[in-house]
PDB file of C-alpha atoms in Angstrom:
ATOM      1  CA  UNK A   1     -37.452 -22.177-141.824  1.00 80.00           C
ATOM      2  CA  UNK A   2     -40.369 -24.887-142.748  1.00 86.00           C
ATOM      3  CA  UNK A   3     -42.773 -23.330-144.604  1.00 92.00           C
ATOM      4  CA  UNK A   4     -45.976 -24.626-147.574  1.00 96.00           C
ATOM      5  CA  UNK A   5     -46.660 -22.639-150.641  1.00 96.00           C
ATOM      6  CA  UNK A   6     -50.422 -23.623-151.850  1.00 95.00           C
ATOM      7  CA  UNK A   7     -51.747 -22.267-155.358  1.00 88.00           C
ATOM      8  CA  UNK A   8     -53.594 -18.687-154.784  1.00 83.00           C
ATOM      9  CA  UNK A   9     -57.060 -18.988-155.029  1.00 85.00           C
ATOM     10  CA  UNK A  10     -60.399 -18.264-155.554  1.00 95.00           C
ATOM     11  CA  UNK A  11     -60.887 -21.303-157.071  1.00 96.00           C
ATOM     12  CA  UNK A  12     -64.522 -21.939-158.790  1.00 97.00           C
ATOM     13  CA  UNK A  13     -65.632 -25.047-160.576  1.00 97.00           C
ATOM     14  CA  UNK A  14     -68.757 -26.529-161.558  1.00 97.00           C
ATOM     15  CA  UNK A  15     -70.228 -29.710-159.854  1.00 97.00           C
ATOM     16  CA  UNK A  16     -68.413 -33.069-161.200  1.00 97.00           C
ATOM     17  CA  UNK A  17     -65.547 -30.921-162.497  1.00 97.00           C
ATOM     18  CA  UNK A  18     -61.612 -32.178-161.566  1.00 98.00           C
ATOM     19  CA  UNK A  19     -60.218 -30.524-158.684  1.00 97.00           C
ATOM     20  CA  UNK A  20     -56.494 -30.489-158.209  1.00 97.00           C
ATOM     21  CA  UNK A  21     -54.867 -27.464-155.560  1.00 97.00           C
ATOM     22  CA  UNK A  22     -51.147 -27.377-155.728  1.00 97.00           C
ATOM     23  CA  UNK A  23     -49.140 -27.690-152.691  1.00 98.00           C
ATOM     24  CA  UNK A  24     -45.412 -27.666-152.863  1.00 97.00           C
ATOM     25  CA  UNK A  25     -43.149 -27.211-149.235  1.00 96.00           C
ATOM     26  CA  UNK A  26     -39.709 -26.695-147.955  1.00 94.00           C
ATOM     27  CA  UNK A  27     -38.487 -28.310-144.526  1.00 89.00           C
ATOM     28  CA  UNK A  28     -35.134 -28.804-142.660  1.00 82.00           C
ATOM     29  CA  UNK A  29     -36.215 -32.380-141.983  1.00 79.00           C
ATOM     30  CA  UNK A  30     -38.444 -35.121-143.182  1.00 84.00           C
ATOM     31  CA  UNK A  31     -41.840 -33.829-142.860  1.00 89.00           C
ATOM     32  CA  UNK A  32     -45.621 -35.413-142.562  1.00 90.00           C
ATOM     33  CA  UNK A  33     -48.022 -33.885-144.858  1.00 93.00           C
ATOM     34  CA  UNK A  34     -51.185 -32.949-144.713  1.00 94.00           C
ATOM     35  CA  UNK A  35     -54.336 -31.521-145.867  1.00 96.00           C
ATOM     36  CA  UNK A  36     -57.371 -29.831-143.841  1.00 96.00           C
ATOM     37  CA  UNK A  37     -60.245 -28.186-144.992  1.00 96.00           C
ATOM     38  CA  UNK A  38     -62.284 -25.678-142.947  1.00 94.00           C
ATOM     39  CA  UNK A  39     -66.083 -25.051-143.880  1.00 92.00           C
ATOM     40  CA  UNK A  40     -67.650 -21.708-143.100  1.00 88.00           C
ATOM     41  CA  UNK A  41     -67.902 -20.666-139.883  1.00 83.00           C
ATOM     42  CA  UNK A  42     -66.073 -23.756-138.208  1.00 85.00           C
ATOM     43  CA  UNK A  43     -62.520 -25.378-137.140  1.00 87.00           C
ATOM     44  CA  UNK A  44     -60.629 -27.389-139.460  1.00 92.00           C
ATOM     45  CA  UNK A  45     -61.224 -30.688-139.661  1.00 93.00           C
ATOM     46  CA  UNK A  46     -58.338 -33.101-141.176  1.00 93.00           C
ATOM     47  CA  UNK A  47     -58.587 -34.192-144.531  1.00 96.00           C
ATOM     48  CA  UNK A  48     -55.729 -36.800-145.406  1.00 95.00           C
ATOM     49  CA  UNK A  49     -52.323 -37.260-144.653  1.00 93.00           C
ATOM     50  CA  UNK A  50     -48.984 -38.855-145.658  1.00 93.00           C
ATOM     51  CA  UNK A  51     -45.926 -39.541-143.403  1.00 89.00           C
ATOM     52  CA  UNK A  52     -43.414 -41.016-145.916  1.00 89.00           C
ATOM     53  CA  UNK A  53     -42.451 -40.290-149.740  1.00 93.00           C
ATOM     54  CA  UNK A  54     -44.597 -42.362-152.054  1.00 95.00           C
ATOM     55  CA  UNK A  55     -47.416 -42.461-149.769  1.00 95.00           C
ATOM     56  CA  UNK A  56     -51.043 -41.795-150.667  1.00 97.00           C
ATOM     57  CA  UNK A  57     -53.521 -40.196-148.771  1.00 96.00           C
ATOM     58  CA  UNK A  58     -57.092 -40.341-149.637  1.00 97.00           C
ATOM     59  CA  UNK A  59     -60.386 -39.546-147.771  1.00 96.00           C
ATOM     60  CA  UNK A  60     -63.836 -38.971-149.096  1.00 95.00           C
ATOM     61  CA  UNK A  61     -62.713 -38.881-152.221  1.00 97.00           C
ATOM     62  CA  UNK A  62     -59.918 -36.774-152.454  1.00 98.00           C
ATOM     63  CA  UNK A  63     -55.853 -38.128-152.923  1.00 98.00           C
ATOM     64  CA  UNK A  64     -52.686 -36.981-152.491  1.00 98.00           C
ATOM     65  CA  UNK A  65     -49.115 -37.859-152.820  1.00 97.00           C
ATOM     66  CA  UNK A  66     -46.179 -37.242-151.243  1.00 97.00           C
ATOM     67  CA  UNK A  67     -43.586 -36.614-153.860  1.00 96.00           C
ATOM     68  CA  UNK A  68     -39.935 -35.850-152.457  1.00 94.00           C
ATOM     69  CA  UNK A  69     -38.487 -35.776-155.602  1.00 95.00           C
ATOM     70  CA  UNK A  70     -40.258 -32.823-156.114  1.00 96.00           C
ATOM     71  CA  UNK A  71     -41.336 -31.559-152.365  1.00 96.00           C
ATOM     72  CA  UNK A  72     -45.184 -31.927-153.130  1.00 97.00           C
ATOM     73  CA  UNK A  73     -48.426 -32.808-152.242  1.00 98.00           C
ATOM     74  CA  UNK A  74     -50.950 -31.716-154.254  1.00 98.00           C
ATOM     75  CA  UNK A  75     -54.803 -32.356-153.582  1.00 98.00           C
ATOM     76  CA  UNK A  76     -56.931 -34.151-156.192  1.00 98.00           C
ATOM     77  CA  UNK A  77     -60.226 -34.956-156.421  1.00 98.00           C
ATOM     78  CA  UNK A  78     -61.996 -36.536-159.826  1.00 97.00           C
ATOM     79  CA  UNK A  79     -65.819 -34.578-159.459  1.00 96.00           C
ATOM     80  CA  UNK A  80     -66.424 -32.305-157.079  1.00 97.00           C
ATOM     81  CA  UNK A  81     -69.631 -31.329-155.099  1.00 97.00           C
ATOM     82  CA  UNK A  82     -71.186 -28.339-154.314  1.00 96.00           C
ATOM     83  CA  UNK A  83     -70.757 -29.582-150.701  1.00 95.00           C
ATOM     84  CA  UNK A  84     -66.738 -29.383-151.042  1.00 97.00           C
ATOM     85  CA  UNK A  85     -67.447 -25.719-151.143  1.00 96.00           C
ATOM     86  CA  UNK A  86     -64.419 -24.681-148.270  1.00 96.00           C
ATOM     87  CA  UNK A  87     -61.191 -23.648-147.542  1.00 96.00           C
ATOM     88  CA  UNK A  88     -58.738 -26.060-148.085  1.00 97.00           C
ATOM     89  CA  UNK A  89     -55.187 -25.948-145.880  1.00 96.00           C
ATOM     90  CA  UNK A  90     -51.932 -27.896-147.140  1.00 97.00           C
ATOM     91  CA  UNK A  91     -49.859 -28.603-144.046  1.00 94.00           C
ATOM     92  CA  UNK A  92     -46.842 -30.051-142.510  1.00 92.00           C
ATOM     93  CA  UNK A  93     -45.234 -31.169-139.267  1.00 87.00           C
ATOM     94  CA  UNK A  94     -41.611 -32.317-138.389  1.00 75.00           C
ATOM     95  CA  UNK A  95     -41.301 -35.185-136.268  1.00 65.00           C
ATOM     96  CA  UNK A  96     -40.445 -33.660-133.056  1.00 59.00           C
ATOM     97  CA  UNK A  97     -37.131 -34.781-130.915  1.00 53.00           C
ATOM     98  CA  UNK A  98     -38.207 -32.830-128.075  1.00 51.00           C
ATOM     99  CA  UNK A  99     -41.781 -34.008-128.299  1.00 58.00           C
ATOM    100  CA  UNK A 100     -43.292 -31.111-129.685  1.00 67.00           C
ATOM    101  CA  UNK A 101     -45.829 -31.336-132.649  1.00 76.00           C
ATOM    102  CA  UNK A 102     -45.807 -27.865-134.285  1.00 85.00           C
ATOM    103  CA  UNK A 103     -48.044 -27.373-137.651  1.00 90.00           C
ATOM    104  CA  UNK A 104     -47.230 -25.243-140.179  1.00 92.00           C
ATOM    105  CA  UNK A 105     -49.741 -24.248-142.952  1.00 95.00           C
ATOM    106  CA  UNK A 106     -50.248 -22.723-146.035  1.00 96.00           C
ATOM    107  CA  UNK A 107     -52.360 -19.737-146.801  1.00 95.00           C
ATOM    108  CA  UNK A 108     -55.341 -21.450-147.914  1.00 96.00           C
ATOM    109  CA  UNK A 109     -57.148 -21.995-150.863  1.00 97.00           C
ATOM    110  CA  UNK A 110     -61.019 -21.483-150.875  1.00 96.00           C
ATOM    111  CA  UNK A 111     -62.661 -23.740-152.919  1.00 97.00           C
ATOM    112  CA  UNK A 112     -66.366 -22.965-154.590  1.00 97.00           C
ATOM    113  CA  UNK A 113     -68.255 -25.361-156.532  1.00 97.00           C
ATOM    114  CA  UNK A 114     -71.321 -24.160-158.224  1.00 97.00           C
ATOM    115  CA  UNK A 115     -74.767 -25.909-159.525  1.00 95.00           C
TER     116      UNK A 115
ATOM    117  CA  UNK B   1     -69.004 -37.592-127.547  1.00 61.00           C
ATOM    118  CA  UNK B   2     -67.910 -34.098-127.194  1.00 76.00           C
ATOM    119  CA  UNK B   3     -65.482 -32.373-129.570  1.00 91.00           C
ATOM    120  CA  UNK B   4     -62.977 -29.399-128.685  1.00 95.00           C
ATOM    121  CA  UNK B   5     -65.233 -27.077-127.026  1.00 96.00           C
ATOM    122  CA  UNK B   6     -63.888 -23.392-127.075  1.00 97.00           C
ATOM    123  CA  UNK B   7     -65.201 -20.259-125.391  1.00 96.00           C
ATOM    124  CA  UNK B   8     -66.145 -17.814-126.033  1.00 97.00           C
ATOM    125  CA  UNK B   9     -67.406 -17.930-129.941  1.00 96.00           C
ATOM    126  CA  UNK B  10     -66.877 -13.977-130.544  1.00 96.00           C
ATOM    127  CA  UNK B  11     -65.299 -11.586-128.171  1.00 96.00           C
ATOM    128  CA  UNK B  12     -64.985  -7.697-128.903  1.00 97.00           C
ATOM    129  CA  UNK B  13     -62.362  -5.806-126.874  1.00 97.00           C
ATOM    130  CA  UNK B  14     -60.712  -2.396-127.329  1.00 97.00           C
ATOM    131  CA  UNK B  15     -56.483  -1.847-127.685  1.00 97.00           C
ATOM    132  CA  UNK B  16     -54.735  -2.270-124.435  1.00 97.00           C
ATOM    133  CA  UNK B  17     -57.096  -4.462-122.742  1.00 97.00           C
ATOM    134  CA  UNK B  18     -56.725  -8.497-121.584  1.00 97.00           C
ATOM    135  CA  UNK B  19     -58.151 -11.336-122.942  1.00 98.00           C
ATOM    136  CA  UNK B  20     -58.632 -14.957-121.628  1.00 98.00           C
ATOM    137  CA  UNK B  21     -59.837 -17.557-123.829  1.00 98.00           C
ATOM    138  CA  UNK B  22     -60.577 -21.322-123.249  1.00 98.00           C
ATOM    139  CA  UNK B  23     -60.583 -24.776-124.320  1.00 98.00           C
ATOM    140  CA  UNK B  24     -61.626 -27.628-123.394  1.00 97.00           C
ATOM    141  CA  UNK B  25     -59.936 -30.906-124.689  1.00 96.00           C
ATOM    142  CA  UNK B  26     -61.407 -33.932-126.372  1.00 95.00           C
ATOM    143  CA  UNK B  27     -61.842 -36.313-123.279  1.00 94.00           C
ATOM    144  CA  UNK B  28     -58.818 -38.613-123.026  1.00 91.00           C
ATOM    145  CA  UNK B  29     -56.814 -35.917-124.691  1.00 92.00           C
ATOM    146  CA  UNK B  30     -53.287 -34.913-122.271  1.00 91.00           C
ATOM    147  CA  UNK B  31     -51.958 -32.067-124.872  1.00 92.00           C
ATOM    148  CA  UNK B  32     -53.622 -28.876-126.337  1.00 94.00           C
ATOM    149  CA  UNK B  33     -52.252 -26.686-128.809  1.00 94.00           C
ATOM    150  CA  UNK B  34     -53.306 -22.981-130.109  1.00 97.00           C
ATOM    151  CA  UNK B  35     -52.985 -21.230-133.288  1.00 96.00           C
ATOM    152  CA  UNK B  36     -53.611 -18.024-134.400  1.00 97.00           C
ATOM    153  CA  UNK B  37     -55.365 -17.286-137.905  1.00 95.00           C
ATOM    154  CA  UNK B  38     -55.855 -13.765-139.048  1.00 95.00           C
ATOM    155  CA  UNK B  39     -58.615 -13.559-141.696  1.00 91.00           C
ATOM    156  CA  UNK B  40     -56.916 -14.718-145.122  1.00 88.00           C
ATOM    157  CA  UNK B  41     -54.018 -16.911-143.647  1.00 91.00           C
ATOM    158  CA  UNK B  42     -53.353 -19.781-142.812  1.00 93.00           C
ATOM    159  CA  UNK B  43     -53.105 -20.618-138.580  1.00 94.00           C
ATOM    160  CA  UNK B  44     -49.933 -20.001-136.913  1.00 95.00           C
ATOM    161  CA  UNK B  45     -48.746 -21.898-134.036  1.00 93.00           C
ATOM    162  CA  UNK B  46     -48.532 -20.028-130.596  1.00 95.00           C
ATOM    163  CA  UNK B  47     -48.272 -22.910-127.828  1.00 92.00           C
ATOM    164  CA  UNK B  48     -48.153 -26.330-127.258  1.00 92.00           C
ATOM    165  CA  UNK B  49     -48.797 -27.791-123.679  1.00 93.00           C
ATOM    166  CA  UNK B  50     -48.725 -31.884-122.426  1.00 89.00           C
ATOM    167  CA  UNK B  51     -49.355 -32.492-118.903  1.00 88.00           C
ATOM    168  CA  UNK B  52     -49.563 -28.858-118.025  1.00 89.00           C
ATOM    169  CA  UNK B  53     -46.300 -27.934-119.602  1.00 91.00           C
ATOM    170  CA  UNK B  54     -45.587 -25.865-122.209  1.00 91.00           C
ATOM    171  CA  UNK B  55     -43.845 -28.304-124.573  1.00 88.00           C
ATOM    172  CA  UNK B  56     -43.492 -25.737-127.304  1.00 87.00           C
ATOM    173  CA  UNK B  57     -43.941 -22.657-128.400  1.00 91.00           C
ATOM    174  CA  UNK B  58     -44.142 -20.587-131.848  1.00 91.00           C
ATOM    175  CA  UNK B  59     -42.999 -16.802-132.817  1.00 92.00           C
ATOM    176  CA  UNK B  60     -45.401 -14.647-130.415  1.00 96.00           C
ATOM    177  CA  UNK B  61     -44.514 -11.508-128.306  1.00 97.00           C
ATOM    178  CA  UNK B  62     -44.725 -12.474-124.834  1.00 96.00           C
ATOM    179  CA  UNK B  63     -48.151 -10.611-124.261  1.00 98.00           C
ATOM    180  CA  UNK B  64     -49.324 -14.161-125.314  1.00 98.00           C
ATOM    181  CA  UNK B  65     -49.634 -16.348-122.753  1.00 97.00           C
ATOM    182  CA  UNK B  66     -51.371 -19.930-121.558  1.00 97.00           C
ATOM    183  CA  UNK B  67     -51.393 -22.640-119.625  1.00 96.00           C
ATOM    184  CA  UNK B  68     -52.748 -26.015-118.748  1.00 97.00           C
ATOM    185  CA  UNK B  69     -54.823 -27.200-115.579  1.00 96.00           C
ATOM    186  CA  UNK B  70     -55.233 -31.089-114.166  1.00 95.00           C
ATOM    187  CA  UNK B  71     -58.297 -31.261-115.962  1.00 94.00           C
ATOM    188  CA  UNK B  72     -56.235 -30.783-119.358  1.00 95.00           C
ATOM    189  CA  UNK B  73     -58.098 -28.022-120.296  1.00 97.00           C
ATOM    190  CA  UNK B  74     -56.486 -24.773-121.451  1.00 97.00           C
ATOM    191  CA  UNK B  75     -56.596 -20.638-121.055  1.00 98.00           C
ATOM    192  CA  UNK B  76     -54.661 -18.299-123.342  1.00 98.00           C
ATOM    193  CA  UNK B  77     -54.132 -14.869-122.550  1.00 98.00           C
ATOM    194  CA  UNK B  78     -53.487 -12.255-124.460  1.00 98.00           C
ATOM    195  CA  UNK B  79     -52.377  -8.496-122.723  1.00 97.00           C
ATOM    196  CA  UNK B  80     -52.365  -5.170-124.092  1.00 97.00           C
ATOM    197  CA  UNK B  81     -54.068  -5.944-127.065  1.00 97.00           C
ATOM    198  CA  UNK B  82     -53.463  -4.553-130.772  1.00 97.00           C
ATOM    199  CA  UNK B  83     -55.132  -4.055-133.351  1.00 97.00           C
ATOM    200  CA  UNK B  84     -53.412  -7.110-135.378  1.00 96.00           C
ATOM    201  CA  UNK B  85     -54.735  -9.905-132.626  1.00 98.00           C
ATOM    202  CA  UNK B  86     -57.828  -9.306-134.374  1.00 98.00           C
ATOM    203  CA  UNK B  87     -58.050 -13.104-135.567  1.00 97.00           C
ATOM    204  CA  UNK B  88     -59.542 -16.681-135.204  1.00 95.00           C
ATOM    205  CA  UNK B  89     -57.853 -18.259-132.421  1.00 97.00           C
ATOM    206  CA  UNK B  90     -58.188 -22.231-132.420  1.00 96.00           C
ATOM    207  CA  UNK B  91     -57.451 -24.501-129.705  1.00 96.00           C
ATOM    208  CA  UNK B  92     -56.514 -28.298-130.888  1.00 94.00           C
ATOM    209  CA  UNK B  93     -56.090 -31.212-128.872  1.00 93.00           C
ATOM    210  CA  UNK B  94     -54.240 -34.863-129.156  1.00 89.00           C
ATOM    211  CA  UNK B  95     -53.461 -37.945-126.920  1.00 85.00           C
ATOM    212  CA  UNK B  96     -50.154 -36.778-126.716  1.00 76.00           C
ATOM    213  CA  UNK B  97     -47.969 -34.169-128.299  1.00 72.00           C
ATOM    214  CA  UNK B  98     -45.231 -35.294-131.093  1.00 68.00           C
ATOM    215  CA  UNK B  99     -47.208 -38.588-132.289  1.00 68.00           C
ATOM    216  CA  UNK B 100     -47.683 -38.496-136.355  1.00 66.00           C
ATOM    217  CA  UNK B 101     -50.791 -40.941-136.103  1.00 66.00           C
ATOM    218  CA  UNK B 102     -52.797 -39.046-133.155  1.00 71.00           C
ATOM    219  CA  UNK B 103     -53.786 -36.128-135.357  1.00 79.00           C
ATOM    220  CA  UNK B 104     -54.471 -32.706-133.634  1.00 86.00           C
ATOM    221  CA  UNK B 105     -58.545 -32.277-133.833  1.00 90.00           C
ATOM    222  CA  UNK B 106     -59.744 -28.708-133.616  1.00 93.00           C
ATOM    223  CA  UNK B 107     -62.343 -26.910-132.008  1.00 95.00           C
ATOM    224  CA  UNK B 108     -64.312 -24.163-133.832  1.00 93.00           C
ATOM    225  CA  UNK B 109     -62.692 -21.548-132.252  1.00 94.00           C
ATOM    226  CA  UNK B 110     -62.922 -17.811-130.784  1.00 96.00           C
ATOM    227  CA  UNK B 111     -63.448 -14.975-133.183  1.00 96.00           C
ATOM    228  CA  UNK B 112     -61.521 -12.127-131.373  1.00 98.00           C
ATOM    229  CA  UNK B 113     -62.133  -8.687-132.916  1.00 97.00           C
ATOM    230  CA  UNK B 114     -60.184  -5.600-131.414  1.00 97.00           C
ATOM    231  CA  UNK B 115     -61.730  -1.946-131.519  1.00 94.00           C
TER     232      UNK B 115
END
């Protein structure tokens, strides 16, 4: 089955440091990628995505690209903030025939960025 | 304007014992989707539903259960609890189910712990 493989964490950086959480998948289809990030005590909250290979998602900051060559999508960010501090959620989704729209996510990598 | 709204936050129940939990879409949204995320894990997928039909649903005994009213808001139940539905249950909503570029936004969820 479809399933996301993220890079075990704790991760720990300082502030301004380079950030980059490996995220590699496997999928019967053609997937859409994604990335969430949860912050304590709340939902997750969507990140970036990609829907085709070569794409480049970016948000506040953070990139990622979809690479089929080599099933990936790993999340980069140049300098990181202690306010990044959260669990961060690679993710993917096959585009449904029967009008479904099922997510499947990796375990999670927890991010903290100290002073 | 409002986000997901779930309820309740944290709910304590013993083994063997029912559980309803709600949700309450983003206004405008027609589908609603729940996941399952035991402490540590990524969510899992347990239902999808679109005009109060369940349009899809993931790997879950069928103790789970939900639906969807006119209003578009959602219940899941949960019967004879165990000890491993001791998890963060999040409800997510969309315009409509299977679209790439309506992302799913997610409420904060339920905390369910099981004695």
């Amino acid at each position: 089955g479809d399933s996301v493989t993220q890079m075990e964490g704790p991760v720990t950086l300082s502030e301004e440091a380079f950030l980059t959480i490996n995220c590699t998948y496997t999928a019967t289809g053609y997937p859409s990628l994604f990335w969430y990030v949860q912050y304590p005590g709340e939902g997750l909250q969507l990140l970036l995505k990609a829907t085709k290979a070569d794409d480049k998602g970016s948000n506040k900051g953070f990139e990622a690209t979809y690479r089929k060559e080599t099933t990936s999508f790993h999340l980069e960010k140049g300098s990181v903030q202690v306010s990044d501090s959260a669990v961060y959620f690679c993710a993917l989704v096959i585009p449904p025939g029967a009008g479904s729209y099922q997510l499947t996510f990796g375990k999670g990598t927890k991010l903290s960025v100290i002073p | 304007d409002a986000g997901v709204t779930q309820s309740p936050t944290h709910l304590i129940k013993t083994r063997g014992q029912h559980v309803t939990l709600r949700c309450s879409p983003i206004s405008g949204h027609k589908s609603v989707s729940w996941y399952q995320q035991v402490l540590g894990q990524g969510p899992q997928f347990i239902f999808q539903y679109y005009e109060k039909e369940e349009r899809g649903r993931g790997n879950f005994p069928d103790r789970f259960s939900a639906r969807q009213f006119p209003n578009y808001s959602s219940e899941l139940n949960v019967n004879a609890l165990l000890l491993g539905d001791s998890a963060l249950y999040l409800c997510a909503s969309s315009l409509y189910p299977g679209r790439i570029n309506q992302p799913q936004h997610f409420g904060d969820g339920t905390r369910l712990s099981i004695l």
